[in-house]
Coordinates of C-alpha atoms and ligand atoms in Angstrom, one line a residue:
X1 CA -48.1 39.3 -91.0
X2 CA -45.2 42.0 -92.1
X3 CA -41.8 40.0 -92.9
X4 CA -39.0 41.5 -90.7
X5 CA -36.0 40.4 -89.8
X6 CA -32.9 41.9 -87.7
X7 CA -31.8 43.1 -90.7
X8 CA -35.0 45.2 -91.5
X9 CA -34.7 49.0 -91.5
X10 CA -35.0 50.6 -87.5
X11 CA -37.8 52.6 -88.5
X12 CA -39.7 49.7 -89.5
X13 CA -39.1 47.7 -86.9
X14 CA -39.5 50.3 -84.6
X15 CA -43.0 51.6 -86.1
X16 CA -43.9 47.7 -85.6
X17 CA -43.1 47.3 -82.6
X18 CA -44.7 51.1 -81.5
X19 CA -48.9 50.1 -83.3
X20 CA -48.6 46.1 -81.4
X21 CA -46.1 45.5 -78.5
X22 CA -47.1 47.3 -75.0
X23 CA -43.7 48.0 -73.0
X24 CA -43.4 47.2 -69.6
X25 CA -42.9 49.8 -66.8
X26 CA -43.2 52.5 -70.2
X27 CA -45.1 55.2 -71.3
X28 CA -46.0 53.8 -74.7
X29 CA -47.5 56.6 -76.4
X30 CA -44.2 58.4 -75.4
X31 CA -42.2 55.3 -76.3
X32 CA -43.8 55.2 -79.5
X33 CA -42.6 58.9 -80.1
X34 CA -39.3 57.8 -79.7
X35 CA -39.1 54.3 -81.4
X36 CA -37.5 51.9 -79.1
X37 CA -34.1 50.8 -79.4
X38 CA -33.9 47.2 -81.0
X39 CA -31.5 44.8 -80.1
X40 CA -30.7 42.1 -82.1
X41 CA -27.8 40.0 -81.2
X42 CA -26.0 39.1 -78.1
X43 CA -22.4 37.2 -77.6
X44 CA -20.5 37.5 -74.4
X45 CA -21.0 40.5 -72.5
X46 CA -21.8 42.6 -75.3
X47 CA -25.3 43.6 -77.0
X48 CA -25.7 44.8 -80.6
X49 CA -28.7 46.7 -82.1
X50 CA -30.1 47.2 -85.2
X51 CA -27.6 50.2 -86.1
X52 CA -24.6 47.9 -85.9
X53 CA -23.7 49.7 -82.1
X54 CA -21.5 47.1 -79.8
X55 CA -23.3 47.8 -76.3
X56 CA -21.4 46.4 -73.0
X57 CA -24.2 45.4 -71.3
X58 CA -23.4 46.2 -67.5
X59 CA -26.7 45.3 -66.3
X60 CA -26.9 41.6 -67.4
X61 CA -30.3 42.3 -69.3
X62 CA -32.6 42.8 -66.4
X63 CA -29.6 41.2 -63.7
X64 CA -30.0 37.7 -64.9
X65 CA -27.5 37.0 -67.5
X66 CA -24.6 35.6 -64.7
X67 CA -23.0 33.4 -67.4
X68 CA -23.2 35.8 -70.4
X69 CA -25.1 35.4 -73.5
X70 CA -24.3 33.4 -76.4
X71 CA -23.6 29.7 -74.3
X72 CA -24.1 26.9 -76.2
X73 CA -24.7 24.5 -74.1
X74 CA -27.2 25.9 -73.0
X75 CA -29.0 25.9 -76.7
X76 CA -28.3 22.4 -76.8
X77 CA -29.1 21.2 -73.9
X78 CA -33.1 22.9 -74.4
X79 CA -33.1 21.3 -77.9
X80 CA -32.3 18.1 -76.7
X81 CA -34.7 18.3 -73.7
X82 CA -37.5 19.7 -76.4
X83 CA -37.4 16.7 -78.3
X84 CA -37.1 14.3 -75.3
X85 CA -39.8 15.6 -72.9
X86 CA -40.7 19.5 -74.3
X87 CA -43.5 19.5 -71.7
X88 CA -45.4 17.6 -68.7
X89 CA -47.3 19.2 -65.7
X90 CA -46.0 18.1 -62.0
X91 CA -49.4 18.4 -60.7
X92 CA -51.5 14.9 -60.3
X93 CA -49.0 12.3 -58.9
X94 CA -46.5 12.7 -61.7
X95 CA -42.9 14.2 -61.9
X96 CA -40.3 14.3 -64.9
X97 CA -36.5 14.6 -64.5
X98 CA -35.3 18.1 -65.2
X99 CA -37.5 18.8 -62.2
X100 CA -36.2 16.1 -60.0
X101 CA -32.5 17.2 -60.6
X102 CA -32.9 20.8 -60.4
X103 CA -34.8 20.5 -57.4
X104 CA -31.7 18.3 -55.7
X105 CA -28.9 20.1 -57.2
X106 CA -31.1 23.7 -55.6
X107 CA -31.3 21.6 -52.0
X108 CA -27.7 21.2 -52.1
X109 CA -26.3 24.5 -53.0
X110 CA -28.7 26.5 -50.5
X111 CA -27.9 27.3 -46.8
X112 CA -29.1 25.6 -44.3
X113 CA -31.7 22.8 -44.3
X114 CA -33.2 24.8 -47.4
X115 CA -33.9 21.3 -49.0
X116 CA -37.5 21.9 -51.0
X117 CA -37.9 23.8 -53.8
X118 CA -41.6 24.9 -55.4
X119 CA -41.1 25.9 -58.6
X120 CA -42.4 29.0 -60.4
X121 CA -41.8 30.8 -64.0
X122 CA -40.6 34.0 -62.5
X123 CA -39.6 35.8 -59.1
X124 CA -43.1 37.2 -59.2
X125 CA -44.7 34.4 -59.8
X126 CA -42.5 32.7 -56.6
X127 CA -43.4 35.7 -54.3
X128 CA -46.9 34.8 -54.9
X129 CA -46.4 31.5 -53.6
X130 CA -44.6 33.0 -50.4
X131 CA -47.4 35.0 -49.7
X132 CA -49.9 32.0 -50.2
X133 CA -47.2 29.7 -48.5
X134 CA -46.4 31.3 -45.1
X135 CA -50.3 31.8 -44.6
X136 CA -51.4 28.3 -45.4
X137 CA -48.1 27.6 -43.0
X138 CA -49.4 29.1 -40.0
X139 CA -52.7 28.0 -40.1
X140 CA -51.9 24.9 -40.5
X141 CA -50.3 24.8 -37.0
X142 CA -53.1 26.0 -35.4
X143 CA -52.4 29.7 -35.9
X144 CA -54.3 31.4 -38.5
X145 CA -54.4 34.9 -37.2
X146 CA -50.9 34.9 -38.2
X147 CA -50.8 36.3 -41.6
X148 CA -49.9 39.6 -41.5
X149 CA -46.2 40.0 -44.0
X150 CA -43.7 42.6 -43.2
X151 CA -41.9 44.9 -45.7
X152 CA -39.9 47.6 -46.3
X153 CA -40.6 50.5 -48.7
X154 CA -39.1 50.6 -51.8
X155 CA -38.5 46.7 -51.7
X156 CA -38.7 45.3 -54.9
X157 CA -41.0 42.1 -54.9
X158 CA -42.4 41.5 -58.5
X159 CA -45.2 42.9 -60.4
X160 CA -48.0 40.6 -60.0
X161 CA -50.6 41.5 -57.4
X162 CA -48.6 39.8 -54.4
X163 CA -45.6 40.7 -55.6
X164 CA -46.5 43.9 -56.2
X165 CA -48.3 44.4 -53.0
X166 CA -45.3 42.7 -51.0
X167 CA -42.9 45.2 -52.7
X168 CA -42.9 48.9 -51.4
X169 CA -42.8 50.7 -54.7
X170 CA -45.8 53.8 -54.4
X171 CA -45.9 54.0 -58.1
X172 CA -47.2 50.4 -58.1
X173 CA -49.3 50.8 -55.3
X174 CA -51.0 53.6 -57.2
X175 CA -52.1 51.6 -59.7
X176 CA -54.7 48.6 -59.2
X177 CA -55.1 48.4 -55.4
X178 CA -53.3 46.2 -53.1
X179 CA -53.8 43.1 -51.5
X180 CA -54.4 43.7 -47.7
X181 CA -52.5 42.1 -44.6
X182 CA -49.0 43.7 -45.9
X183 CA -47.4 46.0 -43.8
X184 CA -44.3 48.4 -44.9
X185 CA -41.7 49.8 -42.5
X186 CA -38.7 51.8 -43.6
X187 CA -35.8 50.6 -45.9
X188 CA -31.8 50.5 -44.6
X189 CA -30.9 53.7 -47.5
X190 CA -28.5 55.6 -44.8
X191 CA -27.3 58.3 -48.0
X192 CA -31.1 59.0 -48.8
X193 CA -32.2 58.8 -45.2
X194 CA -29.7 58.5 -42.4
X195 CA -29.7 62.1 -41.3
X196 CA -27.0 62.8 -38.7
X197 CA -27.3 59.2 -37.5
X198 CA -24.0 57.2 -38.0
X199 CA -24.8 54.7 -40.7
X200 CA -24.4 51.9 -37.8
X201 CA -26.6 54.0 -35.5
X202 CA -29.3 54.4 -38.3
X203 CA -29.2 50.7 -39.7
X204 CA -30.4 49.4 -36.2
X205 CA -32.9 51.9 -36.0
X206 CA -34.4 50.8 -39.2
X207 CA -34.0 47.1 -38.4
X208 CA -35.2 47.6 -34.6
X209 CA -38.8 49.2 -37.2
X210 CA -39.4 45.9 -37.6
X211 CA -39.8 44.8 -34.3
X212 CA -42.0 48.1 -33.3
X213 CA -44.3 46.8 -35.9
X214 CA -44.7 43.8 -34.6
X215 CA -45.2 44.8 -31.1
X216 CA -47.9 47.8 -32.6
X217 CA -49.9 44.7 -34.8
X218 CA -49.4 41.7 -32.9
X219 CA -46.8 39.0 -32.7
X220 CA -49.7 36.6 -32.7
X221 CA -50.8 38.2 -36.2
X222 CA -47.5 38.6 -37.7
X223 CA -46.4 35.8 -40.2
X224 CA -43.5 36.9 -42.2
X225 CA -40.7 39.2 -42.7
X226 CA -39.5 39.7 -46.5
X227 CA -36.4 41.7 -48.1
X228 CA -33.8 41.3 -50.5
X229 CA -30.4 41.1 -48.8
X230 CA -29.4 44.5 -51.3
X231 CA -32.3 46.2 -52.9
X232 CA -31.9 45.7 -56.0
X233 CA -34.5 47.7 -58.3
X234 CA -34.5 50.1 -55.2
X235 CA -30.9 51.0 -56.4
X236 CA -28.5 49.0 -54.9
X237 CA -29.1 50.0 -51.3
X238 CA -26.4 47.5 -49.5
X239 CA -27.9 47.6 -46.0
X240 CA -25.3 49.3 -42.3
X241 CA -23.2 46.0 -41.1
X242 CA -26.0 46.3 -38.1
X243 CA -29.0 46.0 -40.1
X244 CA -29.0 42.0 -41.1
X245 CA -28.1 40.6 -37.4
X246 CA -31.1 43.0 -36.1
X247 CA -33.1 41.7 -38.5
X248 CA -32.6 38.0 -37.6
X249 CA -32.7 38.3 -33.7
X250 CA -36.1 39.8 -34.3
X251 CA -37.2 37.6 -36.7
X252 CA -36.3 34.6 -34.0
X253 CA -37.4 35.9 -31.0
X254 CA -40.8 36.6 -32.3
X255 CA -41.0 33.1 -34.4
X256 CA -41.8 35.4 -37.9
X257 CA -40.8 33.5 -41.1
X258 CA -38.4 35.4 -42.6
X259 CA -38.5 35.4 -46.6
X260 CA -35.0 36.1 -48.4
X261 CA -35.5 37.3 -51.6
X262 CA -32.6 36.1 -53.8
X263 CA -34.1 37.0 -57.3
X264 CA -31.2 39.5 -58.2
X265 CA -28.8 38.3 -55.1
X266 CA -28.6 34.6 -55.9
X267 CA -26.6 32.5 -57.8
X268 CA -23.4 34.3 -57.0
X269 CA -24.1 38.2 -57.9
X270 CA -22.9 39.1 -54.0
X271 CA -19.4 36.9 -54.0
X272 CA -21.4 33.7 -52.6
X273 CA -24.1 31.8 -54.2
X274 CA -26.8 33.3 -51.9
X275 CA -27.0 36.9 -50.4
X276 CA -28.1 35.2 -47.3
X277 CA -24.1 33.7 -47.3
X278 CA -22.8 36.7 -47.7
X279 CA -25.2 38.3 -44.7
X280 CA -25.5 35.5 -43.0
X281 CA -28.8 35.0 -43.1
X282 CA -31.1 31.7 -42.0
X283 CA -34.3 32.1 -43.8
X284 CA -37.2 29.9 -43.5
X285 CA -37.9 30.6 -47.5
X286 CA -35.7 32.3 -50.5
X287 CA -37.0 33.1 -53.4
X288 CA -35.0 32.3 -56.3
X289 CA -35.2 33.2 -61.0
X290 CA -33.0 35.2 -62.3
X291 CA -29.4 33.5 -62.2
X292 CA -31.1 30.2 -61.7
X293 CA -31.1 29.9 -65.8
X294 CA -29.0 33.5 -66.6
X295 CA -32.2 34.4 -68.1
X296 CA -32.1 31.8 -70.7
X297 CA -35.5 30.1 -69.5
X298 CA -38.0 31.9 -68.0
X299 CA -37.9 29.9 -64.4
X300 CA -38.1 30.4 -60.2
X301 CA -39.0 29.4 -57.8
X302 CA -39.5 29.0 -53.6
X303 CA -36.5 27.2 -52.1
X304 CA -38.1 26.1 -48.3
X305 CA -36.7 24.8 -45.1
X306 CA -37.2 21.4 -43.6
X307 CA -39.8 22.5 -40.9
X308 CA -42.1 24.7 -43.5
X309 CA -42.2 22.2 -46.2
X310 CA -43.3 19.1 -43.5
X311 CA -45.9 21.6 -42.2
X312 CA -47.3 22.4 -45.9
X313 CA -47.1 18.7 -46.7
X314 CA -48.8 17.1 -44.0
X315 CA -52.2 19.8 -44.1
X316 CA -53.7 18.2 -47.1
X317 CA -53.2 19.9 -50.7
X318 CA -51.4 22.9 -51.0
X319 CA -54.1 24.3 -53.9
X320 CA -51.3 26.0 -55.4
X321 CA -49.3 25.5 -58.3
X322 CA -48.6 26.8 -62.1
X323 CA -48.7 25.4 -65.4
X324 CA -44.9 25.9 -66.1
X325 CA -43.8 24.8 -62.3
X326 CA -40.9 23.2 -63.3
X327 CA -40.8 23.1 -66.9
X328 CA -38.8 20.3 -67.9
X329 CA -37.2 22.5 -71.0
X330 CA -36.6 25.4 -68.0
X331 CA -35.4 23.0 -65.4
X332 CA -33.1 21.1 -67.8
X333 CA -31.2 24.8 -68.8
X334 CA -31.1 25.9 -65.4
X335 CA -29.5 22.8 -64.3
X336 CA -26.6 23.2 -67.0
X337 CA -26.1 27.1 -66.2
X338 CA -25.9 25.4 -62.6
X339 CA -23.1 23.4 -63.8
X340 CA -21.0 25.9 -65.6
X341 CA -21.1 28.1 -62.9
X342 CA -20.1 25.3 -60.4
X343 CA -17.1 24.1 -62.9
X344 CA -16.3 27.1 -63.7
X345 CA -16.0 28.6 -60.8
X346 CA -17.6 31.4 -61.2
X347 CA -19.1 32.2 -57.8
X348 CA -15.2 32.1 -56.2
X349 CA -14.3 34.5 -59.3
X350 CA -17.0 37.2 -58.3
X351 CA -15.6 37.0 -54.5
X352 CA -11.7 36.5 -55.0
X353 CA -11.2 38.2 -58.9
X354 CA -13.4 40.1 -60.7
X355 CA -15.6 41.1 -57.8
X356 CA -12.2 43.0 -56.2
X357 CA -11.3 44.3 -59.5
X358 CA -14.5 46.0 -60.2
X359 CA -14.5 47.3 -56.6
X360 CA -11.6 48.8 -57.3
X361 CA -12.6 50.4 -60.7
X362 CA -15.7 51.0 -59.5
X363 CA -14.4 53.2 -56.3
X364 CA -12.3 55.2 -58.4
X365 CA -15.4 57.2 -60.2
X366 CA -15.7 58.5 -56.0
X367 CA -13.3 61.2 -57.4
X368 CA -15.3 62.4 -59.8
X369 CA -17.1 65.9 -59.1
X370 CA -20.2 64.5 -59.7
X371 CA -20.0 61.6 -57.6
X372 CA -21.0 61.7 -53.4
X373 CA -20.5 58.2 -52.8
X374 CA -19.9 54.7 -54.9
X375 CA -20.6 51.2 -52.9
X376 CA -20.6 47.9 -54.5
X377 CA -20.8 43.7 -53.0
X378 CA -20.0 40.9 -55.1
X379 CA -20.9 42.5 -58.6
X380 CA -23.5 45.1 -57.6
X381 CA -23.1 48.1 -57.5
X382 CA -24.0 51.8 -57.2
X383 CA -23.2 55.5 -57.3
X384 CA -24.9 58.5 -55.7
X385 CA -25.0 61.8 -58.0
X386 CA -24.7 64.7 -55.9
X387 CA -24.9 68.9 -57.3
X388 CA -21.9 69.3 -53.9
X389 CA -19.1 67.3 -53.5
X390 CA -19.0 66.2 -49.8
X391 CA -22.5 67.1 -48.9
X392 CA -25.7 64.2 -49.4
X393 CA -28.1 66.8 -50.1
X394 CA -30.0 66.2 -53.2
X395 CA -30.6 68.1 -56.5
X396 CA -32.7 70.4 -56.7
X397 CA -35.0 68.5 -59.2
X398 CA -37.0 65.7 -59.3
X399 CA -35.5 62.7 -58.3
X400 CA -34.0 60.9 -61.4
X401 CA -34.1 64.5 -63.5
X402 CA -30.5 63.7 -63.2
X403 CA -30.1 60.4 -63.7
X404 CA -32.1 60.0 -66.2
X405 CA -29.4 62.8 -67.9
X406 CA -26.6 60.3 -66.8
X407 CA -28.3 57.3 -68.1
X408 CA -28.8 58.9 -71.5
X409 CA -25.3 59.6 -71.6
X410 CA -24.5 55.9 -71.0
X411 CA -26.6 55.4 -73.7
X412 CA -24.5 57.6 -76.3
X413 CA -21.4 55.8 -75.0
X414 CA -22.4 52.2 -75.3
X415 CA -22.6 51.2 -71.7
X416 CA -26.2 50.2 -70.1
X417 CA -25.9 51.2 -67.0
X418 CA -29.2 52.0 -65.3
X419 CA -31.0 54.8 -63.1
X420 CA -33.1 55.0 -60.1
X421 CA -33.4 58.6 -59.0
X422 CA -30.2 59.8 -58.9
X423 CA -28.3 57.0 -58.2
X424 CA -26.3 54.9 -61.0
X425 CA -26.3 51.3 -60.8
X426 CA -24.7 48.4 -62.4
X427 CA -25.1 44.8 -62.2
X428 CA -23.2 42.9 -64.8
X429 CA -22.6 39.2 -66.0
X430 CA -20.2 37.8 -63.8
X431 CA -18.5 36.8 -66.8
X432 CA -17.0 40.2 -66.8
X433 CA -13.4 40.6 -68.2
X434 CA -10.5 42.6 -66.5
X435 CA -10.8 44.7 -69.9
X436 CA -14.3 45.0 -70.1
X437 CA -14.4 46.3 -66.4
X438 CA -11.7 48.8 -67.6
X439 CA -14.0 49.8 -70.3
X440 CA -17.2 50.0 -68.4
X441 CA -15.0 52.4 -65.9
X442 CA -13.7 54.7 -68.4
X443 CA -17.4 54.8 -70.3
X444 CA -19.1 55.4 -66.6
X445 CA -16.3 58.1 -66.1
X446 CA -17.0 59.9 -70.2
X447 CA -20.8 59.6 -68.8
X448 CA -20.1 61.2 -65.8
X449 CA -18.1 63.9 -67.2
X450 CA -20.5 64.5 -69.9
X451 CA -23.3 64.9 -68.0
X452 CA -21.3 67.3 -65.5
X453 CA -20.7 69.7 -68.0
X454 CA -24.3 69.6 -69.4
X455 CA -25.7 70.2 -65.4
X456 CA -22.9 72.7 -65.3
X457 CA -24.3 74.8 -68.9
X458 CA -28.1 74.3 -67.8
X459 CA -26.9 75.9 -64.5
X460 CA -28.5 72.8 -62.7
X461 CA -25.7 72.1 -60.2
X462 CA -28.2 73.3 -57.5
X463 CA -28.7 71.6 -53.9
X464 CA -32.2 71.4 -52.4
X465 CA -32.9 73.8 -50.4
Ligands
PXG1 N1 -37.8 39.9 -56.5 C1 -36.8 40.7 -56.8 C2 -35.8 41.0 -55.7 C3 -36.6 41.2 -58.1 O1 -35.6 42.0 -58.4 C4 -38.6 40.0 -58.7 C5 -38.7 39.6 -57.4 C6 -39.7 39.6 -59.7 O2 -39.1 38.7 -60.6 P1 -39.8 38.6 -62.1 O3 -39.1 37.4 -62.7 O4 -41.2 38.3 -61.9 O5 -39.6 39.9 -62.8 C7 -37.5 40.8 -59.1 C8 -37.4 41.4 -60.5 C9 -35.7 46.9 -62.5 C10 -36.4 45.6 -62.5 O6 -36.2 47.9 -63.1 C11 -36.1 44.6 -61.6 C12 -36.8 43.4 -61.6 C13 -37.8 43.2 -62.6 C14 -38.1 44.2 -63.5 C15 -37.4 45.4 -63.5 O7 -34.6 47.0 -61.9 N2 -36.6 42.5 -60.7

């Protein structure tokens, strides 16, 4: 094996990394072209890589890191649980813990009679057991033509086979087949999609979708209802005031599970520790990772209400279950990440401090010539890049052929700020400093004027036709 370290030349790390390590969601052999960007250290809410570069890292690595990298406790409280228990299964009779506590301490902080958690090593993993879950559910009562699970398109569910297949990306769906009895209706994006409706008008059209579909395939073969209360990998699409309610009247007068996904919206990203607070939401099921451990851990889990959890206990075994379902090591760091954002009140800091304060940063790129519109909750947030001020026609390019311009430019300033189409999003730690919001806005705006006057030399700043 070569000896590297983080200290070891780019290249070599970089040609490494290019002849052994398959990206995800990447074009390798392109990827391999380019060498991949290393980093190597993390303190705070700032990355460094391998060329001494200080990153602010507005995305939170993948919108998990809540509480900020570098947390001790956190190292010392997985060393301490690695020498005391490192490992033991939850399947035959036996429990440990880290699983009992985390479990409780999840119970307590989730809406509603929410009191049962499943645990799982990633969202995916959690969708899977939704899918699984909400089938074995209705059978169980008697009903097992219900098993049909509704969607929306360009829903973001995972990227194993159910959560994949759940989720309404096309580029997925492309690749691999789907699993069958999912059904996708229309996602709440009123910029991309809303016409001339109003965005009220328009976000009870594509709520009232849901309950066409059901009437079209069958109330008696619908089971479920999924969706994240603000797409997240979609690009931060935060949903018309009308759309949520809609959602929920349907959802009860049809008796259809309905399946909050909280991978990206939990732990207090929207201003409350679930999305389903801030929307007020009742599901029957949220899935939950992410925030549960800041990314520390690998760890998630199904959180389930009083009525589905009796039903699923009292039909026999529920054949289900994971190696890693509650990992002590896991449990044990997502319980103190629990507790710092509980003492520290972080969750009250996203809705009454820095949540405002990046709103208001954040709404002051909407002057920029590039910018059509800018919406943010809690601390999520996104930006719609437009070639004419005041119009929501698109480029005249490929979706992202933009973006992907604007992302780069990020890049070359030190801020990770992400991409989908041509939309900008950001989704930081919610550790986020007065002055590092100040930075991120005046590195978002240099992005944003850079990559105007590179549109503006390619002669690019060209609507659709
Ligand atoms: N549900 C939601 C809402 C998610 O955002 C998952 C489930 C799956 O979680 P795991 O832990 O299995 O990855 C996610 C994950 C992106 C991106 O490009 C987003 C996610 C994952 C990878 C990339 O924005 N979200």
């Amino acid at each position: 094996m070569t000896t590297i370290s983080i200290n070891s030349p780019t290249a070599e790390l970089q040609a490494l990394d290019a002849a052994h390590h398959m990206h995800p969601f990447t074009a390798n052999a392109d990827l391999a072209k380019k060498g991949a960007r290393v980093i190597t250290r993390a303190e705070g809410n700032w990355l460094t890589d391998s060329e001494g570069h200080r990153i602010l890292d507005a995305m939170a690595g993948l919108w998990c890191v809540n509480i900020g990298y570098g947390r001790k406790e956190l190292a010392e409280v997985a060393a301490r649980q690695m020498m005391d228990l490192p490992y033991y299964n939850t399947f035959f009779q036996t429990t440990h813990v880290p699983a009992i506590q985390l479990a409780e301490k999840i119970a307590q902080l989730a809406p509603g009679d929410l009191n049962h958690v499943f645990f799982a090593g990633s969202g995916s993993e959690a969708n899977d057991t939704n899918l699984r879950m909400v089938r074995h559910y209705w059978a169980a009562k008697g009903k097992p033509e219900k098993q049909i699970v509704i969607s929306r398109k360009n829903a973001y569910h995972g990227s194993t086979m159910a959560g994949m297949s759940l989720g309404g990306m096309a580029g997925m769906h492309k690749q691999g087949g789907v699993i069958q009895g999912i059904h996708h209706i229309n996602q709440p994006n009123w910029w991309s999609e809303g016409g001339d409706m109003t965005p009220e008008d328009f976000g009870l059209a594509r709520a009232q979708e849901l309950e066409q579909a059901i009437l079209e395939l069958g109330e008696d073969r619908v089971a479920a209802f999924i969706g994240e209360p603000v797409q997240g990998a979609g690009g931060v699409i935060i949903p018309p005031e009308t759309y949520w309610p809609e959602i929920q009247r349907i959802c009860d007068k049809y008796e259809i599970l309905l399946i909050v996904d909280e991978v990206i919206c939990g732990f207090g990203r929207t201003g409350n520790w679930f999305g389903s607070q801030t929307f007020n939401l009742r599901p029957d099921i949220m899935t939950i990772a992410k925030g549960l451990s800041s990314g520390y851990l690998p760890i998630g889990g199904s959180v389930v209400s009083d009525e589905v959890a009796g039903v699923i206990g009292s039909a026999g075994d529920f054949n289900h279950g994971y190696t890693y379902s509650g990992h002590p090591v896991a449990a044990a760091v997502a319980l103190e990440n629990l507790r710092i954002i509980e003492d520290e009140g972080i969750v009250e800091r996203v809705r009454d401090d820095i949540g405002p304060y990046l709103a208001q940063a954040w709404h002051s790129l909407g002057d920029h010539p590039l910018v059509g519109e800018t919406k943010i909750v809690g601390m999520m947030a996104s930006l719609a890049l437009v070639p004419v001020k005041g119009s929501r026609a698109p480029f005249a390019y490929d979706a992202g052929t933009v973006g992907w311009r604007c992302r780069e430019r990020c890049f070359g300033n030190d801020l990770i700020m992400r991409h989908v189409g041509d939309r900008m999003i950001v989704s930081p730690p919610l550790t986020l400093t007065h002055e590092e919001v100040d930075i991120l806005a005046a590195r978002a705006r240099k992005a944003l004027d850079e990559t105007y006057e590179g549109l503006k030399a390619d002669d690019m700043l060209k609507p659709a036709a």
